[in-house]
Every structure is written in structure tokens, then in C-alpha cells.
Short mmCIF file of C-alpha atoms in Angstrom, two decimals:
data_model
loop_
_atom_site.label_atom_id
_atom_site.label_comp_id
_atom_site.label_asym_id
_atom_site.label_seq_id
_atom_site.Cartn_x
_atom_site.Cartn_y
_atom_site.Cartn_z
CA UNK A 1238 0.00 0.00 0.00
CA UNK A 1239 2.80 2.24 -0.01
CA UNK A 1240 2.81 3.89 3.16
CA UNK A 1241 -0.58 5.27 2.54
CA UNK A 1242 -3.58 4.79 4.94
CA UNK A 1243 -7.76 4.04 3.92
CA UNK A 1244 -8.42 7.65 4.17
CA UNK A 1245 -6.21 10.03 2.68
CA UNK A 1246 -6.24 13.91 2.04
CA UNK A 1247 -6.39 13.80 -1.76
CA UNK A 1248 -5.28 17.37 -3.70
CA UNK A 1249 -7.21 17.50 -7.02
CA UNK A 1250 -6.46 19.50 -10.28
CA UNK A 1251 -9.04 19.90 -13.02
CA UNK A 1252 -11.83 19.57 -10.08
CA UNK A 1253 -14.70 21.20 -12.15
CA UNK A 1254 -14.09 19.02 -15.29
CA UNK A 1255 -16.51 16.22 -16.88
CA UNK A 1256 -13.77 13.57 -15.18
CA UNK A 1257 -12.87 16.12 -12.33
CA UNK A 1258 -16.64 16.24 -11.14
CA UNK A 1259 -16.98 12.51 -11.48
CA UNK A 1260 -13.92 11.76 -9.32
CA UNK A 1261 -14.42 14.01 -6.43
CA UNK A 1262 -17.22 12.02 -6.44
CA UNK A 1263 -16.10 9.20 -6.25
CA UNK A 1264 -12.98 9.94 -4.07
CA UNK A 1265 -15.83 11.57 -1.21
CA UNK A 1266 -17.54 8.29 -1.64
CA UNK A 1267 -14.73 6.50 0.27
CA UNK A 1268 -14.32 8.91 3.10
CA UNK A 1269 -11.57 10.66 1.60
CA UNK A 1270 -10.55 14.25 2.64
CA UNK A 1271 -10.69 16.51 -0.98
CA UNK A 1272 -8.42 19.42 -1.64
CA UNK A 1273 -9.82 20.82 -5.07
CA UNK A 1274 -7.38 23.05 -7.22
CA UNK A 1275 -9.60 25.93 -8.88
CA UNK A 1276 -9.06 29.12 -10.57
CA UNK A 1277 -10.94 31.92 -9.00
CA UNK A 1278 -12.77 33.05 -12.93
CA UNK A 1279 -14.65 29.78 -12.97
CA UNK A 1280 -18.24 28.81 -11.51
CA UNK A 1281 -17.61 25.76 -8.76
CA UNK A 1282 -20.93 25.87 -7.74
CA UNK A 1283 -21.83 22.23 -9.36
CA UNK A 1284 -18.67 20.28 -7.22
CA UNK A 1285 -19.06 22.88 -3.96
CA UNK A 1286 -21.12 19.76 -1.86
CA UNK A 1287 -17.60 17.08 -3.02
CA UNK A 1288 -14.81 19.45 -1.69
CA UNK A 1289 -13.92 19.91 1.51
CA UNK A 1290 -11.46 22.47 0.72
CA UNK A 1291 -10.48 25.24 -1.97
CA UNK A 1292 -7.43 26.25 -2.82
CA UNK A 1293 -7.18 28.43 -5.84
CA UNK A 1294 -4.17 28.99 -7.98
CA UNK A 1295 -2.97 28.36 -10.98
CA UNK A 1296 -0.78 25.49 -12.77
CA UNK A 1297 1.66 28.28 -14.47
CA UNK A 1298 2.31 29.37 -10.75
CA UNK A 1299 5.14 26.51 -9.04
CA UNK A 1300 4.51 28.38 -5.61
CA UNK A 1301 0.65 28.75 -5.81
CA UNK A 1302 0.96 24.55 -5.93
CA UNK A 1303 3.72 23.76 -3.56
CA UNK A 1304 1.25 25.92 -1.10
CA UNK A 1305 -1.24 24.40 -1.61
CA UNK A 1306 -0.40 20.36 -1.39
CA UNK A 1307 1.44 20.92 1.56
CA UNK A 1308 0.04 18.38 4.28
CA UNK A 1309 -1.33 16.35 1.65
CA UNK A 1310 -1.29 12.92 0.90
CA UNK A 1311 -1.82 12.36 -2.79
CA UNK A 1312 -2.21 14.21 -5.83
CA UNK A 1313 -4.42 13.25 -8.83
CA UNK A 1314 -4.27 15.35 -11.76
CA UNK A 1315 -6.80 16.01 -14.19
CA UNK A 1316 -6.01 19.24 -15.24
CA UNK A 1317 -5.25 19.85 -18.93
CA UNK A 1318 -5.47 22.21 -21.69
CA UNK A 1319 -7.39 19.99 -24.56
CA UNK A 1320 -8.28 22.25 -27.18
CA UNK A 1321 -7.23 21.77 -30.04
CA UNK A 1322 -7.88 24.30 -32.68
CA UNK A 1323 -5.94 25.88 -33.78
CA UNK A 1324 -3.47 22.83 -34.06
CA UNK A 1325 -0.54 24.38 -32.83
CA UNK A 1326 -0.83 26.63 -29.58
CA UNK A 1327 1.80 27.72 -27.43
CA UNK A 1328 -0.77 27.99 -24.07
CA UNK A 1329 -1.74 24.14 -24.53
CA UNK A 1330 1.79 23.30 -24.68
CA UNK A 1331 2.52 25.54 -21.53
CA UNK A 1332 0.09 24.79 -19.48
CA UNK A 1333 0.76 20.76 -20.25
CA UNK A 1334 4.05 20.65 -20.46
CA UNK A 1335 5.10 23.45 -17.87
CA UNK A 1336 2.03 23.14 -15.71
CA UNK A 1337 1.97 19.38 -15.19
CA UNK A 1338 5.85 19.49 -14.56
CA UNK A 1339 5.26 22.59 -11.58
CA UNK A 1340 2.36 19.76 -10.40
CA UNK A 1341 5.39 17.21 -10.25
CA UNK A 1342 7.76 19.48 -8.27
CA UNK A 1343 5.21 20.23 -5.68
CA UNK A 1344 4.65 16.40 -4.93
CA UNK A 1345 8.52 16.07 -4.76
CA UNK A 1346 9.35 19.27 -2.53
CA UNK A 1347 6.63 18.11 0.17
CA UNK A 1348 7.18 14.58 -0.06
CA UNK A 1349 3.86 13.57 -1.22
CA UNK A 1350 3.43 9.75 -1.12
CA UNK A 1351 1.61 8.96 -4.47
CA UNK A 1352 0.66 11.51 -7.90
CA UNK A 1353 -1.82 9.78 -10.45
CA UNK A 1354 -0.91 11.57 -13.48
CA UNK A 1355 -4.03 11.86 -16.09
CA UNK A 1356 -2.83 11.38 -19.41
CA UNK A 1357 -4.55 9.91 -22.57
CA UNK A 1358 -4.64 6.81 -24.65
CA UNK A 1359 -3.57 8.96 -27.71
CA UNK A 1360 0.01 8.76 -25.80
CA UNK A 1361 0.14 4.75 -27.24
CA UNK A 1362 -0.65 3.07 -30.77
CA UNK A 1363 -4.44 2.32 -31.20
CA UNK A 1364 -4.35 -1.24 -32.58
CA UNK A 1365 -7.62 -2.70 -34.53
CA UNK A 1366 -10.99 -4.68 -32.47
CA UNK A 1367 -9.10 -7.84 -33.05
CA UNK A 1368 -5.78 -6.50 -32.01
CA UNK A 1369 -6.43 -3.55 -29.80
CA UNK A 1370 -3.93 -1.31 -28.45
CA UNK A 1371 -2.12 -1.56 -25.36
CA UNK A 1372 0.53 -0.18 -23.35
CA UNK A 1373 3.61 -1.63 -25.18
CA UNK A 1374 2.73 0.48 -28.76
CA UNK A 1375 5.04 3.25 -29.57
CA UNK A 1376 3.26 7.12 -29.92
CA UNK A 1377 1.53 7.14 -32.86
CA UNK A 1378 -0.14 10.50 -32.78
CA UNK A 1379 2.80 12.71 -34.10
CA UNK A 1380 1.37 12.58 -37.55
CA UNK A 1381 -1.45 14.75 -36.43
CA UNK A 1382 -0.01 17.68 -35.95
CA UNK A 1383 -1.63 18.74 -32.46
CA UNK A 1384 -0.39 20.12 -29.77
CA UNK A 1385 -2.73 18.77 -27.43
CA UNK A 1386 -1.78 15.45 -28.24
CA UNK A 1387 2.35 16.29 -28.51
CA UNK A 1388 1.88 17.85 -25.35
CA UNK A 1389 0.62 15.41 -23.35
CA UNK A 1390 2.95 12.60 -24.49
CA UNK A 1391 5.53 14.78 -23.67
CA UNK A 1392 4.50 15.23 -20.03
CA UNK A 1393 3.81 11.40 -20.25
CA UNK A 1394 7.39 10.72 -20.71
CA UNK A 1395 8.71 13.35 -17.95
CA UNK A 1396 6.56 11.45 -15.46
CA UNK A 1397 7.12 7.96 -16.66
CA UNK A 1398 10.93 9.01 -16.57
CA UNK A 1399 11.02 10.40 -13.18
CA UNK A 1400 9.22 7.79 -11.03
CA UNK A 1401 11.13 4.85 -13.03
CA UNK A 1402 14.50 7.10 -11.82
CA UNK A 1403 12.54 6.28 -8.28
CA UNK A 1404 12.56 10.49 -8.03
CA UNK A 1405 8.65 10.08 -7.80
CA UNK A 1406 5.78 8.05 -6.87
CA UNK A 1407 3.63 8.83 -9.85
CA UNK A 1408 1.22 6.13 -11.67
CA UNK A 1409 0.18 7.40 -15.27
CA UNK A 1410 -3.78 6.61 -16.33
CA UNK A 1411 -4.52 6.97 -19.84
CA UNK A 1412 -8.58 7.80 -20.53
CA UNK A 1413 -9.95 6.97 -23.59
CA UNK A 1414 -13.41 9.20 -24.75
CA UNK A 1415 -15.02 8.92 -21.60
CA UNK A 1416 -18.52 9.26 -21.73
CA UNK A 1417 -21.12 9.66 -18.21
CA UNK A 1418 -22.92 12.12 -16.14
CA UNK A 1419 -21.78 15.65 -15.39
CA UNK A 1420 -20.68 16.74 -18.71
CA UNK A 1421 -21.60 20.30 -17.60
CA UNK A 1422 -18.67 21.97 -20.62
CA UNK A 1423 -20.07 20.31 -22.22
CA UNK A 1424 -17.00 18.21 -23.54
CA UNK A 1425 -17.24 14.84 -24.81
CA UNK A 1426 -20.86 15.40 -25.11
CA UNK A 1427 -21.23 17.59 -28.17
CA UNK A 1428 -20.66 14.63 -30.28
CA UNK A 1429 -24.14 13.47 -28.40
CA UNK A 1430 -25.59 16.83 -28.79
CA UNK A 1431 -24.29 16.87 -32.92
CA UNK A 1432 -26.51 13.36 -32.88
CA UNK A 1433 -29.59 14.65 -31.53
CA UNK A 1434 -30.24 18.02 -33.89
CA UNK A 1435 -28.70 15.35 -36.74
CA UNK A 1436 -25.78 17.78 -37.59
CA UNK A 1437 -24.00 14.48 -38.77
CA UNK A 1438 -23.92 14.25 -42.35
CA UNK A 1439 -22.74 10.66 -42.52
CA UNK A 1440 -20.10 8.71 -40.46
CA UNK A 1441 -15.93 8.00 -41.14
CA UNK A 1442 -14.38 5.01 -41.69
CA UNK A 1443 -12.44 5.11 -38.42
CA UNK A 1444 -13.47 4.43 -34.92
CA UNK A 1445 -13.25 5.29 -31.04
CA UNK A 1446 -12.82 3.78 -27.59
CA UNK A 1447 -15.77 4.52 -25.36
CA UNK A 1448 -15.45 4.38 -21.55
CA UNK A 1449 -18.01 5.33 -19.36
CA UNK A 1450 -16.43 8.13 -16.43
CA UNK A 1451 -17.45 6.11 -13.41
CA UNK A 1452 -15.32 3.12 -14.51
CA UNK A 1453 -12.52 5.59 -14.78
CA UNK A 1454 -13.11 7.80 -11.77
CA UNK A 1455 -12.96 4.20 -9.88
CA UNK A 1456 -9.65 3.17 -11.57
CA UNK A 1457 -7.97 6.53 -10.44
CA UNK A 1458 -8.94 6.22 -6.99
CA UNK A 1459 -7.60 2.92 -6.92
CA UNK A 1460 -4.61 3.91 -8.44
CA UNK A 1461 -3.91 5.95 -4.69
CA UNK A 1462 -3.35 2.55 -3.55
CA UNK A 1463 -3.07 -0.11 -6.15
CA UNK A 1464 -0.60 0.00 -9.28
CA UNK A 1465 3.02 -0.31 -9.83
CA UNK A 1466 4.97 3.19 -9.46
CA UNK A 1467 6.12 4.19 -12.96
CA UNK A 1468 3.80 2.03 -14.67
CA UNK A 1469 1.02 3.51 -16.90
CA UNK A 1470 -2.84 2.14 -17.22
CA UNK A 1471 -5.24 2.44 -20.53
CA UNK A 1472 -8.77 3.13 -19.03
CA UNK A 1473 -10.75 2.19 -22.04
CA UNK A 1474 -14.10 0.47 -22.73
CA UNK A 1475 -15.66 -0.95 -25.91
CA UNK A 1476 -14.17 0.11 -29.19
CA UNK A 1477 -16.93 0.96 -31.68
CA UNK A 1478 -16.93 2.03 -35.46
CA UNK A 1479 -18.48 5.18 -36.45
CA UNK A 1480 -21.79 4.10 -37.88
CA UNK A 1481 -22.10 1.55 -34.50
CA UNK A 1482 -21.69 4.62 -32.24
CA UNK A 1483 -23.63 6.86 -34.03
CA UNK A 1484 -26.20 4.49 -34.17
CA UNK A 1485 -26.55 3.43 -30.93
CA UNK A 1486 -26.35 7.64 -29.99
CA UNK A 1487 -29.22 8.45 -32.05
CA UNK A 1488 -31.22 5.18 -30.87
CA UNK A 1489 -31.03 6.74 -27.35
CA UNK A 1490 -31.18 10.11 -27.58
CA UNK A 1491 -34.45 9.25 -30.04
CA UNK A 1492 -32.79 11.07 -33.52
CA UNK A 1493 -32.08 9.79 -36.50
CA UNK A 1494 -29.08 7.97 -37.23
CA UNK A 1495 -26.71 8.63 -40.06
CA UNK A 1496 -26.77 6.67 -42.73
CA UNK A 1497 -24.29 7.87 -45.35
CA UNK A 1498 -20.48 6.81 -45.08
CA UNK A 1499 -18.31 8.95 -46.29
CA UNK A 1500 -15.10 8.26 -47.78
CA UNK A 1501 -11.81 8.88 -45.95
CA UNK A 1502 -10.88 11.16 -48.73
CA UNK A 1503 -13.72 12.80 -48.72
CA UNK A 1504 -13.52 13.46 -44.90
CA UNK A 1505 -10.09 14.69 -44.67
CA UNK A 1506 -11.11 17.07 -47.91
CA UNK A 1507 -13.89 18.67 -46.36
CA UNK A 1508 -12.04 19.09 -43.00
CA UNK A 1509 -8.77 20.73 -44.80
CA UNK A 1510 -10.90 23.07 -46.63
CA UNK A 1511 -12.81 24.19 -43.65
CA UNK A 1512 -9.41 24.49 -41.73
CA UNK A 1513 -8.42 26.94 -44.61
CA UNK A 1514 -11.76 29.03 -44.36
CA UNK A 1515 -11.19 29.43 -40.99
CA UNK A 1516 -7.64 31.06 -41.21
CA UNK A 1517 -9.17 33.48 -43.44
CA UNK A 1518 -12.57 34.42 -42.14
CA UNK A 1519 -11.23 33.83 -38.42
CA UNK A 1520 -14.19 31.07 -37.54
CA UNK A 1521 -13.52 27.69 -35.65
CA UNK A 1522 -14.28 25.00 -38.19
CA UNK A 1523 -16.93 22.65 -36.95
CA UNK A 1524 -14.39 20.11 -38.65
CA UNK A 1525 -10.46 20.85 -38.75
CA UNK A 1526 -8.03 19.03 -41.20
CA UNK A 1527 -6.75 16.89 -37.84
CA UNK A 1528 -10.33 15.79 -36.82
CA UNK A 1529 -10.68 14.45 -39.76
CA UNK A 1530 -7.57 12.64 -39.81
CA UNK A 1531 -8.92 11.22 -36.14
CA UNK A 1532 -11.84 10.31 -37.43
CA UNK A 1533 -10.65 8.16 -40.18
CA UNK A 1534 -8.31 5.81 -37.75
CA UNK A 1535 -9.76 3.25 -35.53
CA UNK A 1536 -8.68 4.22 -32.28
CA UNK A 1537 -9.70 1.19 -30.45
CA UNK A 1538 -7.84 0.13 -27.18
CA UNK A 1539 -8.03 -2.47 -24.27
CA UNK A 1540 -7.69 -2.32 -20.39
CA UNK A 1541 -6.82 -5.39 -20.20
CA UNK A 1542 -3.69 -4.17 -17.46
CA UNK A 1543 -6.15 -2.06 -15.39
CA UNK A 1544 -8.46 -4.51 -15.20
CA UNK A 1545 -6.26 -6.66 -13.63
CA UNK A 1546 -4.07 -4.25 -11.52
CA UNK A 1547 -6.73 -1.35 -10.74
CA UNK A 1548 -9.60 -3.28 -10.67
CA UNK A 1549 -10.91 -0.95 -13.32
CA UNK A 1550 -14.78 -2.10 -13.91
CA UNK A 1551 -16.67 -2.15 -17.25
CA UNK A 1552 -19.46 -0.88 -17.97
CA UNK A 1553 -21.16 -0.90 -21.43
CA UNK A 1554 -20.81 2.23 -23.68
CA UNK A 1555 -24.98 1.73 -24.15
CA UNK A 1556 -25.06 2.19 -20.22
CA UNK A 1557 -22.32 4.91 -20.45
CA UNK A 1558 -24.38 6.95 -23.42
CA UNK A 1559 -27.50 6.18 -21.56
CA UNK A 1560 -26.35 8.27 -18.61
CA UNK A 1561 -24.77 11.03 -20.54
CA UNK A 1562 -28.21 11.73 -22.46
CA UNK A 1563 -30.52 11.45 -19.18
CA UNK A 1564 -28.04 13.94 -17.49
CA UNK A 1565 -28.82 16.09 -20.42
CA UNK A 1566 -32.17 16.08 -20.34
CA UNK A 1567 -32.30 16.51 -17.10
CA UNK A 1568 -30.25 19.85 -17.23
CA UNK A 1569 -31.98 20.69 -20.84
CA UNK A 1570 -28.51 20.59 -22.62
CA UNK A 1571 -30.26 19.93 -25.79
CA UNK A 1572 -31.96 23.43 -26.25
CA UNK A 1573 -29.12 25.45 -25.01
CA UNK A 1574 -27.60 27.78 -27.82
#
């Protein structure tokens, strides 16, 4: 157990987040004391019952976080800069790179016993349904171009290198495209959102991993106690094709589905011309040149190794899209401009 007892004082970045929200939840669930790292601009108002303390700060300020985990026990974060138009921004790339690695030296100058380090399944080689991918496939991502991605692999390494150097006691989770309650962004859930007012005008040749939050919120948590140090963990769910997600979307939320596919050509065409629009007339393309590149792989993945080690659970992506829509409804997402 690593020197760590049942009921720790846990410091959490990327608090008010679709995964944030989830795992305070989750973390409060097992009597755990939660420090939540927020910026002062934001609304909190939707986590304010799962934290039993603020501290606010920010990632591109080292002291602001080595004040604020002192007397703690364990770090998880969350916190990231995901956007990713345009492709190539130097505030993604500071805040991930510089901001996770001021996160790092705070859980080394107090002596924090265990960081969980969020990363993302983009940082390994998707495989195919028969052959998905694991943790043993090299970065495969570089040919997209996005700093998001670049970014977080970087950081990914930094970590991995660190704790294997026995310098820090850091696991590394890699969530696929989580999908669950409390999508309050929303994030993930505009692809739901796209399905319901049938903005789809067909569906790629590629693929995703879909896992719902609460199987990864309960991985992370275990990952305070459970794990190998220096290891990393692919949180993913069921891999599904395009026209099998968007199906089963639009079957739930009560739309209909797309029906059209649409070429991989065709796909990266339409998103390269948008992308060039949109340096011209200064609008965010619905579609950029690198979504559609994304959408035309099959990004599939197992968690095979967090199964076993972290216990991770797994729950269907119908159950996981089930509870994304009702929280939607329930907060009328769908009629919000």
C-alpha cells in the first residue's frame, strides 16, 4: 500500500471538469478528505457539496501549488489544456508541459506519497478490435499535428521518466473518450448533442474507444493505492466504429441515425478546406483538417492491465451513453444555444 492509509487527504487538479466532477465524487464516496485546485474566474458551484477544501491557484504558478499540497497525501491530476484548434498553440503546450511538470515538483518538494498523473490513450498506438492497443505500442499521434496530443505525451514521458528514476511516486492513467454524467462543458458530449439536432452528415471510416467516467473515476482512486509506481494504465471500454456509435447515440437520444459513409478522402477534404476558411474568415471549423484525420483511424484500445491491476470495472458504452443523455435532459442541454 505504499505507506498510505484508507483515508487520505487527496489534492485534485481539473476539479470542475466532466472527469474532475466525477472523481471528487467518487474519491468523497470513500471517506476521503478533498483538496480541489480551482481558478478563481470559474463557476464551482456544481462540485461545492464534493470538496472539503479550496485552494485556488494556478498550474503556471510553481509556488501557488507547492502551497497548496502541503500536508497532503496524494495528488491526482486532471487538469489539462485539450483544445485543439488551432493545431498548434503555445498555451496548450505551456500549461501541459510546464504546468503538469510545476504539479510534479510540488509532490517532490513536500514529499507527497503517491501523484496519479491523467494522461490519454492517444500517448500509445491504437491497434484494430481484433488487435487492440495496449501499453507496449510506440506514440503514434505525431502525424497529427496537435499540440494537445504532442503535449501530453511529452508530459507522459517526464513522469514515466522520473518515477522509473525512483525520483517520484507517480502512476500514469490513460482515458480513452469517456462518456457519463456531469458533462456540464459540455466536452465529450457535443458529439451526443451533434446526434440529436442530426448535424451528422454521414459517419468515417475510423473508430473510437468509449469508456463510461465512473469506470474511470474508480480506476484513479484505486490507483492511490493499487498499481506499480512508474507504470502507466489504458482506461478504455468498448471500441466501436463510427456508424455503430452513431447508431446506438441516435437510438437513445431518439434522432435519426446517419446513414451515409463517407469516404476517408472525402472526410479529410472537407475538413482541410474548412481548416483553410477558418484562417481566413477567423471562424472555428466545426471540422479541422486533424479531426478528420482522427476520425478516419480506428482508435480502439483495451484495459486489459487495469483490469487486472486497478480493478478498473466495465461498464457498457450503451449504459455509459445512456447516462450522458438522461443527465442532459435533465439539465436541458439539448436546447441550449
Amino acid at each position: 500500500m505504499f505507506g498510505l492509509s484508507n483515508f487520505m487527504r487527496v489534492f485534485v487538479t481539473g476539479a470542475d471538469g466532466f472527469l474532475g466532477s466525477n472523481l471528487l465524487r467518487e474519491l468523497k464516496s470513500r471517506g476521503h478528505e478533498v483538496v480541489a485546485f480551482l481558478q478563481k474566474s470559474r463557476s464551482h458551484e456544481h462540485i461545492e457539496e464534493f470538496i472539503d477544501e479550496k485552494q485556488f491557484g494556478d498550474l503556471l504558478d510553481p509556488k501557488s501549488l507547492i502551497d497548496s499540497t502541503k500536508n497532503c497525501d496524494a495528488v491526482i491530476h486532471t487538469a489539462a489544456n485539450t483544445d485543439i484548434w488551432p493545431p498548434r498553440k503555445e498555451i496548450v503546450r505551456r500549461v501541459n508541459i510546464e504546468g503538469s511538470k510545476n504539479v510534479v515538483r510540488a509532490v517532490q518538494e513536500n514529499g507527497i506519497k503517491r501523484l496519479v498523473y491523467v494522461g490519454t490513450a492517444n500517448s500509445f498506438g491504437p491497434g484494430t478490435k481484433e488487435s487492440p492497443g495496449d501499453e507496449s505500442r510506440p506514440y503514434a499521434a505525431a502525424k497529427y499535428g496537435l499540440d494537445y496530443m504532442d503535449s501530453k505525451y511529452e508530459v507522459h514521458q517526464f513522469v514515466e521518466a522520473e518515477a522509473k528514476a525512483g525520483r517520484l511516486p507517480a502512476i500514469i492513467v490513460n482515458p480513452t473518450f469517456m462518456m457519463g454524467e456531469h458533462d456540464s462543458k459540455p466536452g465529450p458530449g457535443e458529439m451526443l448533442i451533434g446526434i440529436y439536432h442530426q448535424k451528422a452528415p454521414g459517419y468515417s471510416p475510423g473508430g473510437r474507444n468509449v469508456v463510461h467516467v465512473k469506470d474511470a473515476c474508480v480506476a484513479i482512486a484505486n490507483a492511490l493505492e493499487m498499481g506499480r509506481i512508474g507504470e502507466s494504465y489504458i482506461l478504455a471500454g468498448e471500441n466501436m466504429d463510427y456508424k455503430e456509435l452513431f447508431g446506438l447515440m441516435a437510438e437513445i437520444v431518439g434522432s435519426k441515425a446517419p446513414t451515409k459513409a463517407i469516404p476517408g478522402w472525402a472526410t479529410v477534404l472537407f475538413g482541410t478546406v474548412l481548416s483553410g476558411l477558418s484562417k481566413i474568415f477567423g471562424f472555428r471549423p466545426s471540422v479541422s483538417r486533424e479531426m478528420a484525420l482522427i476520425s478516419c483511424d480506428t482508435n480502439y484500445f483495451t484495459s486489459k492491465k487495469a483490469q487486472e491491476e486497478l480493478k478498473m470495472p466495465q461498464t457498457s458504452a450503451r449504459i455509459a451513453i445512456e447516462d450522458h443523455h438522461r443527465w442532459f435532459v435533465e439539465h436541458d442541454y439539448y436546447n441550449k444555444k
